Short mmCIF file of C-alpha atoms (C1' of nucleotides) in Angstrom, two decimals:
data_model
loop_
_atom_site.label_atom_id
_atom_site.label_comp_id
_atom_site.label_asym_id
_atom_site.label_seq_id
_atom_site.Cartn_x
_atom_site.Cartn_y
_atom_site.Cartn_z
CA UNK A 19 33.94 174.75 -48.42
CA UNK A 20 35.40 176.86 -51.03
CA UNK A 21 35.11 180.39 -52.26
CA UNK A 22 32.19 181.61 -53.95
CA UNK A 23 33.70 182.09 -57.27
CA UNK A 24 33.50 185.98 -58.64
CA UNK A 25 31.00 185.25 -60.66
CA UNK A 26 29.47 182.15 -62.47
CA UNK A 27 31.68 180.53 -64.33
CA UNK A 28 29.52 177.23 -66.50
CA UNK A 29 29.56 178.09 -69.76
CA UNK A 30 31.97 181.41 -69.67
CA UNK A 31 34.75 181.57 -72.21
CA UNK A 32 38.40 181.75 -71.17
CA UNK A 33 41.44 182.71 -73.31
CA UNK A 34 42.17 185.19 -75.61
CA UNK A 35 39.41 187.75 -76.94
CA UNK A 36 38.41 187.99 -80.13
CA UNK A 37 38.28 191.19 -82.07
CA UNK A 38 34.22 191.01 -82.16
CA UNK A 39 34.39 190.47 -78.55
CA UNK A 40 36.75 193.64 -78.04
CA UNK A 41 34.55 196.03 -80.05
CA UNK A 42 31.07 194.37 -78.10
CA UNK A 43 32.89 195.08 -74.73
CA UNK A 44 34.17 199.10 -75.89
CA UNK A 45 30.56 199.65 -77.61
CA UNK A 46 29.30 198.53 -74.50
CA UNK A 47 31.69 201.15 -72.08
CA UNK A 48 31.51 204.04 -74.40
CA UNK A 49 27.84 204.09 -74.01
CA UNK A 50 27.24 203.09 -70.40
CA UNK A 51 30.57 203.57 -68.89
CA UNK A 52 32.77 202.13 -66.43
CA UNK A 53 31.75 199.53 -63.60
CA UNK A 54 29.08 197.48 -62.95
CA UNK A 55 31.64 194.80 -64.14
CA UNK A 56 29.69 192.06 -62.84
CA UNK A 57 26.41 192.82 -64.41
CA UNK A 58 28.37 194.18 -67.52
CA UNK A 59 29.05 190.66 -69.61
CA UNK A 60 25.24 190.09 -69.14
CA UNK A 61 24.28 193.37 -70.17
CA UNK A 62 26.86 193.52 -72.95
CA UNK A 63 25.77 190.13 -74.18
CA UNK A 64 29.51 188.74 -73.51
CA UNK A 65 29.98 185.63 -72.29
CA UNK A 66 33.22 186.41 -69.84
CA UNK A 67 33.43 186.73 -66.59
CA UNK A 68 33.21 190.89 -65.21
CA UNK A 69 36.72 190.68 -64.10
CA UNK A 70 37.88 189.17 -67.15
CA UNK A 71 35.88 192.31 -69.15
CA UNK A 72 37.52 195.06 -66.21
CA UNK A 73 41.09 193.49 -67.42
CA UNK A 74 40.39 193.71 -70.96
CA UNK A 75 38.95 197.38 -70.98
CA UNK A 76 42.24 198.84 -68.24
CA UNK A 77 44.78 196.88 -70.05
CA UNK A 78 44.39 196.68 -73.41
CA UNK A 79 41.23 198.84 -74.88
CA UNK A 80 41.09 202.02 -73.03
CA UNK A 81 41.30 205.16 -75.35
CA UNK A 82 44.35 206.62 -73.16
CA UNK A 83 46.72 203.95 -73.58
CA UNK A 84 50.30 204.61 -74.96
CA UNK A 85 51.28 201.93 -77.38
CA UNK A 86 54.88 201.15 -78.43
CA UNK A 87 57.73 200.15 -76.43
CA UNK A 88 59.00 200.74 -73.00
CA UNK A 89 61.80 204.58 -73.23
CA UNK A 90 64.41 204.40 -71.81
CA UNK A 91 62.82 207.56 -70.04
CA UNK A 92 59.96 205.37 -68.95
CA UNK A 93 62.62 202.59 -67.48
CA UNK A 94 64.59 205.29 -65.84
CA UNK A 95 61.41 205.99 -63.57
CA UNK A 96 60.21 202.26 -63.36
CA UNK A 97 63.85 201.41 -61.53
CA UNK A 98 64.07 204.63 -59.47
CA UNK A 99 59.67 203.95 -58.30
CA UNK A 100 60.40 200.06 -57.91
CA UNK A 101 63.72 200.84 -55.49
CA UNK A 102 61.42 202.74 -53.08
CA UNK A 103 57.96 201.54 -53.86
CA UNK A 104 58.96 198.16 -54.78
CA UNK A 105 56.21 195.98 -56.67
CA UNK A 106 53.34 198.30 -56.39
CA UNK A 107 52.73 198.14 -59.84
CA UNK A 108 49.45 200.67 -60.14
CA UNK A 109 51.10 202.91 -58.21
CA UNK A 110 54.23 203.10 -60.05
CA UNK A 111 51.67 203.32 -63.32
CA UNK A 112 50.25 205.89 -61.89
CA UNK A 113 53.18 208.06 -62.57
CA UNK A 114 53.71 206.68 -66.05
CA UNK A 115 50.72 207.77 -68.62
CA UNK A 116 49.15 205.50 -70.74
CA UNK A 117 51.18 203.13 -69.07
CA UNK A 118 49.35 199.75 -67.27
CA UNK A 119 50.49 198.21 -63.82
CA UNK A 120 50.07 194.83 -65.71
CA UNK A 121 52.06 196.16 -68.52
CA UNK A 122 55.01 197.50 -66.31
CA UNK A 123 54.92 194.33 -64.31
CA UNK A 124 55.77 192.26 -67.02
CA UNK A 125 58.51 194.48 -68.37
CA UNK A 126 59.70 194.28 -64.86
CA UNK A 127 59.65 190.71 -65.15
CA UNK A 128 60.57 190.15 -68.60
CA UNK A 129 63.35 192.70 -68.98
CA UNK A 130 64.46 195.06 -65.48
CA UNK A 131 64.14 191.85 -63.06
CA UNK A 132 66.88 189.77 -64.89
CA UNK A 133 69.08 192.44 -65.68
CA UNK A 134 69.39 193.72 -61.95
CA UNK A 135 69.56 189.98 -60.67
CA UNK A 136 72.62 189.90 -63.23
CA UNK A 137 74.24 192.44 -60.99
CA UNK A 138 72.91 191.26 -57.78
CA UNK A 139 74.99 189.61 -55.45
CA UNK A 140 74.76 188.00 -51.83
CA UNK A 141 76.37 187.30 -48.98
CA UNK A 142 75.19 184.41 -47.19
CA UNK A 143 76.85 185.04 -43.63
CA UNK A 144 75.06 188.52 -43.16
CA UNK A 145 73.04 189.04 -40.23
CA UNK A 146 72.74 192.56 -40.56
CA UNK A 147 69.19 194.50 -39.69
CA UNK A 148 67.23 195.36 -42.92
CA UNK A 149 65.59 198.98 -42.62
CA UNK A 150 63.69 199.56 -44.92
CA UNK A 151 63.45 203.42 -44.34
CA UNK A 152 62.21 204.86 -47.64
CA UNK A 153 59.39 202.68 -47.25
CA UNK A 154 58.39 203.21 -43.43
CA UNK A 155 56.67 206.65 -44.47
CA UNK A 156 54.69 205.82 -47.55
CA UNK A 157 50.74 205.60 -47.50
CA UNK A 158 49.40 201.83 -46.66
CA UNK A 159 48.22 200.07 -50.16
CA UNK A 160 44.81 200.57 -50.63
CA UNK A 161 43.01 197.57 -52.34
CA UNK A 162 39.30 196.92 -53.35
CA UNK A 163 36.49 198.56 -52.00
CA UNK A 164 33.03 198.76 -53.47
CA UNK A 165 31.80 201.06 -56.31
CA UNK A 166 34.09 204.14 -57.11
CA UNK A 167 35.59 206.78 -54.84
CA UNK A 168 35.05 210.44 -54.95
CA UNK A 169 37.35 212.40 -57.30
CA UNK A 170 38.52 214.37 -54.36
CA UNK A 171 39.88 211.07 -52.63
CA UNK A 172 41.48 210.25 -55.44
CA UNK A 173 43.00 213.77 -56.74
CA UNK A 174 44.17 213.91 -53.00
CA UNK A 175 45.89 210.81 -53.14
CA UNK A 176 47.41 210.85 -56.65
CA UNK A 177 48.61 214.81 -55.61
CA UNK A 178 49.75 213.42 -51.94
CA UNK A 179 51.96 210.40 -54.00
CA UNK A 180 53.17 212.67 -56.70
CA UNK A 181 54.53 214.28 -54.29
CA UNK A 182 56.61 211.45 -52.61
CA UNK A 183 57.56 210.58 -56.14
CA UNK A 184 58.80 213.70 -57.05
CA UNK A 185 60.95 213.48 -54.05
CA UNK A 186 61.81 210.10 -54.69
CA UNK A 187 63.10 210.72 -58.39
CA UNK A 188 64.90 214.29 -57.25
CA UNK A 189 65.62 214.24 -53.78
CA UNK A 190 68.02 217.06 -52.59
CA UNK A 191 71.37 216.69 -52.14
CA UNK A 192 72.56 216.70 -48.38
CA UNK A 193 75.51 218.36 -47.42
CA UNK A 194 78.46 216.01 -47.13
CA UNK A 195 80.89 216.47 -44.20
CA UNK A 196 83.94 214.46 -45.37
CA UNK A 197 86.66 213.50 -42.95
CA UNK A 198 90.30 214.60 -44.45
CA UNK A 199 91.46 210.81 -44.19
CA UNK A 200 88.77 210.15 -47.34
CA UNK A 201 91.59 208.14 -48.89
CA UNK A 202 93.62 206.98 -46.28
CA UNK A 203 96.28 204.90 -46.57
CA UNK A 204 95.69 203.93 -50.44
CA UNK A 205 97.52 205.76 -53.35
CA UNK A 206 95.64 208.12 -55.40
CA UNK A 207 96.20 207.82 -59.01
CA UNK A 208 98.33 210.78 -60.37
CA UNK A 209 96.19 213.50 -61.93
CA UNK A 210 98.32 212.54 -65.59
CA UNK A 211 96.90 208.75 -64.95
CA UNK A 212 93.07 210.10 -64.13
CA UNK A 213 93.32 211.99 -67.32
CA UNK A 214 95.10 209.75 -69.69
CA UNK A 215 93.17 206.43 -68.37
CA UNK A 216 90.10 206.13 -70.70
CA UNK A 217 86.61 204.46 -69.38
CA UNK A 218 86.83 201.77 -69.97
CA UNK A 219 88.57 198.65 -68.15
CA UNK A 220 87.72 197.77 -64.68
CA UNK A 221 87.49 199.99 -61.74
CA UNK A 222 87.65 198.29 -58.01
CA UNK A 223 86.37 200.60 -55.58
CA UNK A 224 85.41 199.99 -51.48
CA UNK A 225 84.48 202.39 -49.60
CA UNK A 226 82.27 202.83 -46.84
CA UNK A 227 79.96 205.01 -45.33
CA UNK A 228 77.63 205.94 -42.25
CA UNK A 229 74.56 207.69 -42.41
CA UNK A 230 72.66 209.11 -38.73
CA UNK A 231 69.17 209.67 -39.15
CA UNK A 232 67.28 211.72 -36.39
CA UNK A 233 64.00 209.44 -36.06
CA UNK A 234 61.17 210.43 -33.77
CA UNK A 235 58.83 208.22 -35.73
CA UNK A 236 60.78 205.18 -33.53
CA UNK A 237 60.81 207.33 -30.62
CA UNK A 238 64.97 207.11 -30.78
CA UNK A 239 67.22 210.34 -30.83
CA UNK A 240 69.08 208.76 -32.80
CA UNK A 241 69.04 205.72 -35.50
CA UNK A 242 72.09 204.95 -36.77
CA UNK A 243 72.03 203.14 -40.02
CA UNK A 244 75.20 201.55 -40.76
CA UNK A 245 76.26 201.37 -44.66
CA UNK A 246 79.21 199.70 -44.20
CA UNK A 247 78.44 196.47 -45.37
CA UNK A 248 76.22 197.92 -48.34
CA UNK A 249 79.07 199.45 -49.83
CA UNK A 250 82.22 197.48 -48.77
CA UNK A 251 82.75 196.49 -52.35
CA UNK A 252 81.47 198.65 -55.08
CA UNK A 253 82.61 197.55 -58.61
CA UNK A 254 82.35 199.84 -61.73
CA UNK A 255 82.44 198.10 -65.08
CA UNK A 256 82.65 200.42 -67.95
CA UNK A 257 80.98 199.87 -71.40
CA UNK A 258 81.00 202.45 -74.36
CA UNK A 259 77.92 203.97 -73.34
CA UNK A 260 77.08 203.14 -69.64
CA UNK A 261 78.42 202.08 -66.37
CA UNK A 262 77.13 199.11 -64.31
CA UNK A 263 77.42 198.90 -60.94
CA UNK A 264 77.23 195.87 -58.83
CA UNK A 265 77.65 195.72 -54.93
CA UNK A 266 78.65 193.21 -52.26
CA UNK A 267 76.81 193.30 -49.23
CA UNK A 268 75.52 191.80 -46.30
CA UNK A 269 72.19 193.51 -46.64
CA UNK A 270 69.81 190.77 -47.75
CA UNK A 271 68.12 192.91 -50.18
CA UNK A 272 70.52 195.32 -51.53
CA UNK A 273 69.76 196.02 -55.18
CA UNK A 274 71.87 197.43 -57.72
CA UNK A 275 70.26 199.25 -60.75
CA UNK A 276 71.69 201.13 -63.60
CA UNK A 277 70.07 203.76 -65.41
CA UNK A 278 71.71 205.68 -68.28
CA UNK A 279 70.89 209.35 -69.37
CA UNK A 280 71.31 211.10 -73.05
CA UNK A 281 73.84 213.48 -71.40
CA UNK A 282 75.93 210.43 -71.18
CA UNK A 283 76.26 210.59 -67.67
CA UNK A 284 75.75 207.54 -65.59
CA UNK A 285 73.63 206.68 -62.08
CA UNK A 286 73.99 203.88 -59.94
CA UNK A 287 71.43 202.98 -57.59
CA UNK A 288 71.56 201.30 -54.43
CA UNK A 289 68.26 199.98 -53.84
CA UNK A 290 66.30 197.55 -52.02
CA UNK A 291 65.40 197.57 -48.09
CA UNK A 292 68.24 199.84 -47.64
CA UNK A 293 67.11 202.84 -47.94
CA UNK A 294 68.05 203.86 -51.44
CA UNK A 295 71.02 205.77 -52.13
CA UNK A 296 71.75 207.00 -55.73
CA UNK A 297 75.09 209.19 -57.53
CA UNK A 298 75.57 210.77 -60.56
CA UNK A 299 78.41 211.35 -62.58
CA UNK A 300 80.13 211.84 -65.72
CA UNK A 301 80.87 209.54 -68.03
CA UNK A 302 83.37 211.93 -69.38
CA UNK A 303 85.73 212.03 -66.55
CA UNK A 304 87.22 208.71 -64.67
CA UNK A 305 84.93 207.22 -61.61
CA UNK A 306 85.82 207.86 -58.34
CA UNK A 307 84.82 207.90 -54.77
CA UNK A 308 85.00 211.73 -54.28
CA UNK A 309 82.83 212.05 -57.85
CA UNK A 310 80.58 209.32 -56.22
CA UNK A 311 79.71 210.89 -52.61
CA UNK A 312 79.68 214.44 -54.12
CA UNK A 313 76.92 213.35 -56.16
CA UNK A 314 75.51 211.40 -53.07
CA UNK A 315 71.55 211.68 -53.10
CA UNK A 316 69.47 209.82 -51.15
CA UNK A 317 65.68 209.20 -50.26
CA UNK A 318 65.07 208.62 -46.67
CA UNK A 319 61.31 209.51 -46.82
CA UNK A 320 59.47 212.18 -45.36
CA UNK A 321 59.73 211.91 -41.72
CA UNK A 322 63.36 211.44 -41.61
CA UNK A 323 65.50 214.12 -41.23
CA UNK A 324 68.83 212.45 -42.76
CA UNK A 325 72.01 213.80 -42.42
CA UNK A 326 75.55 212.39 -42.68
CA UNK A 327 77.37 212.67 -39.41
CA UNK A 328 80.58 210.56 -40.84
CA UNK A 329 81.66 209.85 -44.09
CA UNK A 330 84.79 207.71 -44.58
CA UNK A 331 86.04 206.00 -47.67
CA UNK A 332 89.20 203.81 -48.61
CA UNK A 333 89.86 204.01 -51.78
CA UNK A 334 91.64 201.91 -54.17
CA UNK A 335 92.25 201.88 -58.22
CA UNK A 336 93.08 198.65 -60.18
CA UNK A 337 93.50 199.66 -63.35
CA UNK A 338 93.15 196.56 -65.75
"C1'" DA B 16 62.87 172.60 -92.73
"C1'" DA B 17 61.60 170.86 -88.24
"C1'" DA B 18 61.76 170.69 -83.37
"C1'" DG B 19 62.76 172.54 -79.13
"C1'" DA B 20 63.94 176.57 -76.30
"C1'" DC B 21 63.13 180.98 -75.12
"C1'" DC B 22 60.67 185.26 -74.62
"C1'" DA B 23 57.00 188.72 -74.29
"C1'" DC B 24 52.68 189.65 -73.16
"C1'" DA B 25 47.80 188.66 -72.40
"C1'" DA B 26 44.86 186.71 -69.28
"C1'" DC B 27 43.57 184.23 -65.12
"C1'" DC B 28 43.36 183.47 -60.15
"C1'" DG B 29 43.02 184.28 -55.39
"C1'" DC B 30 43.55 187.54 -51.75
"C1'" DA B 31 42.25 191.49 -49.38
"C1'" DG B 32 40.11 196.22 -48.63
"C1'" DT B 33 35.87 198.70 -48.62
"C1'" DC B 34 31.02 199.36 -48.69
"C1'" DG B 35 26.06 198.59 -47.95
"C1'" DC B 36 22.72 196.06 -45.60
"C1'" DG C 15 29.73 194.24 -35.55
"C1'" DG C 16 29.00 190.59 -38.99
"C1'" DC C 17 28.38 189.21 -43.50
"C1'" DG C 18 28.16 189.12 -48.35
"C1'" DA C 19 29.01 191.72 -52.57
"C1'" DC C 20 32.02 194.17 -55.27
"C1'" DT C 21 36.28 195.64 -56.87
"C1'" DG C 22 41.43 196.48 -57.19
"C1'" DC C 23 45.80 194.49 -56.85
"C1'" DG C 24 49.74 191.51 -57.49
"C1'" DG C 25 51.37 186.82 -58.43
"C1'" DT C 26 51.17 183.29 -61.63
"C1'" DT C 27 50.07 180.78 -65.74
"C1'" DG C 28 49.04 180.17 -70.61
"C1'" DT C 29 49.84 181.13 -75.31
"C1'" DG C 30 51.68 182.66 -79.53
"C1'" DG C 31 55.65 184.35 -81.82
"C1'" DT C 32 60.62 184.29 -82.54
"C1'" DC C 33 65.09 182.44 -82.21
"C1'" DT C 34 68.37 178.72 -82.05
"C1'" DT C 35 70.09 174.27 -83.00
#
DNA sequence: AAAGACCACAACCGCAGTCGC
DNA sequence: GGCGACTGCGGTTGTGGTCTT
């Protein structure tokens, strides 16, 4: 037995929707409003399916919709949402104006998902535990439900996720409590070679790092997530106006995104069920681990107190 | 100029959450 | 509490336009 289809389907059209059938369907809305989608093709005199009508209206006829291309602004906040939300598309919309989840769920597809998979890499012998930490505190999804909710519920819940978000895009900057062997063992490059070397070239970095984070929510004093693998081998390649980062790691879904400001500075990402761990820097001045863990900001969502109890890099330039 | 490949985006489909009966 | 109706969401497919050979 199969499912009751949404609605009945003999004799509905399918495909793409006619200018006559766009202005019937926002005639219809403008003077009866939203919902009622199954009843609405009837009433309207349409002959599409309700959902087919609710699609048409959210995605491509509503009054508030921003029309143009994807900013760069815009894709700044898509990568930073999708690294801790990951594909909850109408929530990540949410935060975009006159943006669609279908719309920025395509340009994920079509543009953001192929460039990060570019700079993804894996390591096949990994076994290590995937925490997905900035996750563990965020609100279950919500789906469905009949007729609408009250505009308290959802000013509440659109407040209560701004909020996360804003955290998410700015969280503050712990203190770092670097060891004095930071570069142990490995040659620094002179301050004449820092200064003379331009950006561009190849930069080979590994470092690694361990974050503690106090968790009650596990019942644990202590949780000790181990970063070592995610950033054994961190590889800046410079172009003229951005840097790209790609990482080596055991974790099975590290992510590495790049996101590029007008200041010219540059932000690597580390993504994925890994927490996610961001760093800014300059552009103007050469990369380097100290410029990377001084800029060291991370999400580790609400009900984690994070805070580094050891820090420990080796660091190594190769100067092509 | 034609054919095939590729890409972007619109639209469809099925699942799942919520509500009213 | 169970069930059906309704709706929102995310994955997937289809289609038209553009680019490449």
């Amino acid at each position: 037995m199969g499912r009751r289809p949404c609605c009945e389907k003999v004799g509905l059209k399918k495909g793409r929707w006619t200018a006559e059938e766009d202005d019937r369907l926002k005639k219809y809305i403008l003077a009866n409003g939203e919902g009622s989608w199954r009843s609405l093709p009837k009433n309207a005199g349409l002959l599409r399916c309700g959902k087919s009508c609710r699609l048409r209206w959210i995605n491509y006829l509503r009054a508030d919709l921003k029309r143009g291309n994807i900013t760069t602004e815009e894709e700044d906040v898509i990568i930073k949402l999708h690294a801790s939300l990951g594909n909850r598309w109408s929530l990540i919309a949410s935060h975009l104006p006159g943006r669609t989840d279908n719309e920025i769920k395509n340009y994920w597809n079509s543009h953001l998902s192929r460039q990060i998979q570019t700079f993804r890499r894996r390591n096949d012998d990994g076994d290590s535990v995937i925490v997905d930490v900035a996750r563990l505190s965020l609100p279950p999804r919500r789906k469905g439900g009949r007729g609408r909710r009250r505009k308290e519920e959802v000013e509440a819940e659109v407040e209560a996720e701004g909020e996360a978000a804003r955290e998410i895009l700015s969280p503050p900057t712990p203190e770092l409590e670097r060891e004095s062997t930071v570069c142990g063992g490995v040659d620094d490059p002179t301050e004449e070679e820092i200064i003379n070397k331009p950006p561009e070239g190849r930069h080979d970095v590994g470092g690694s790092l361990t974050l503690n984070y106090n968790n009650d929510v596990f019942g644990e004093d202590d949780m000790s997530l181990d970063l070592d693998e995610l950033l054994t081998n961190v590889e800046m390649e410079w172009d003229d106006d951005y840097a790209i980062g790609t990482c080596e790691s055991n974790t099975a879904d590290a992510s590495v995104a790049r996101a590029v400001s007008d200041a010219g500075a540059a932000e690597l990402d580390v993504g994925g069920d890994c927490s996610s761990i961001s760093s800014s820097f300059s552009l103007d001045s050469p990369w380097n681990w100290e410029s990377f863990a001084g800029g060291l900001e991370w999400d580790a969502g609400e009900d984690f107190a994070a805070t580094v109890a050891e820090s420990d890099a080796v660091i190594s330039w190769l100067f092509s």
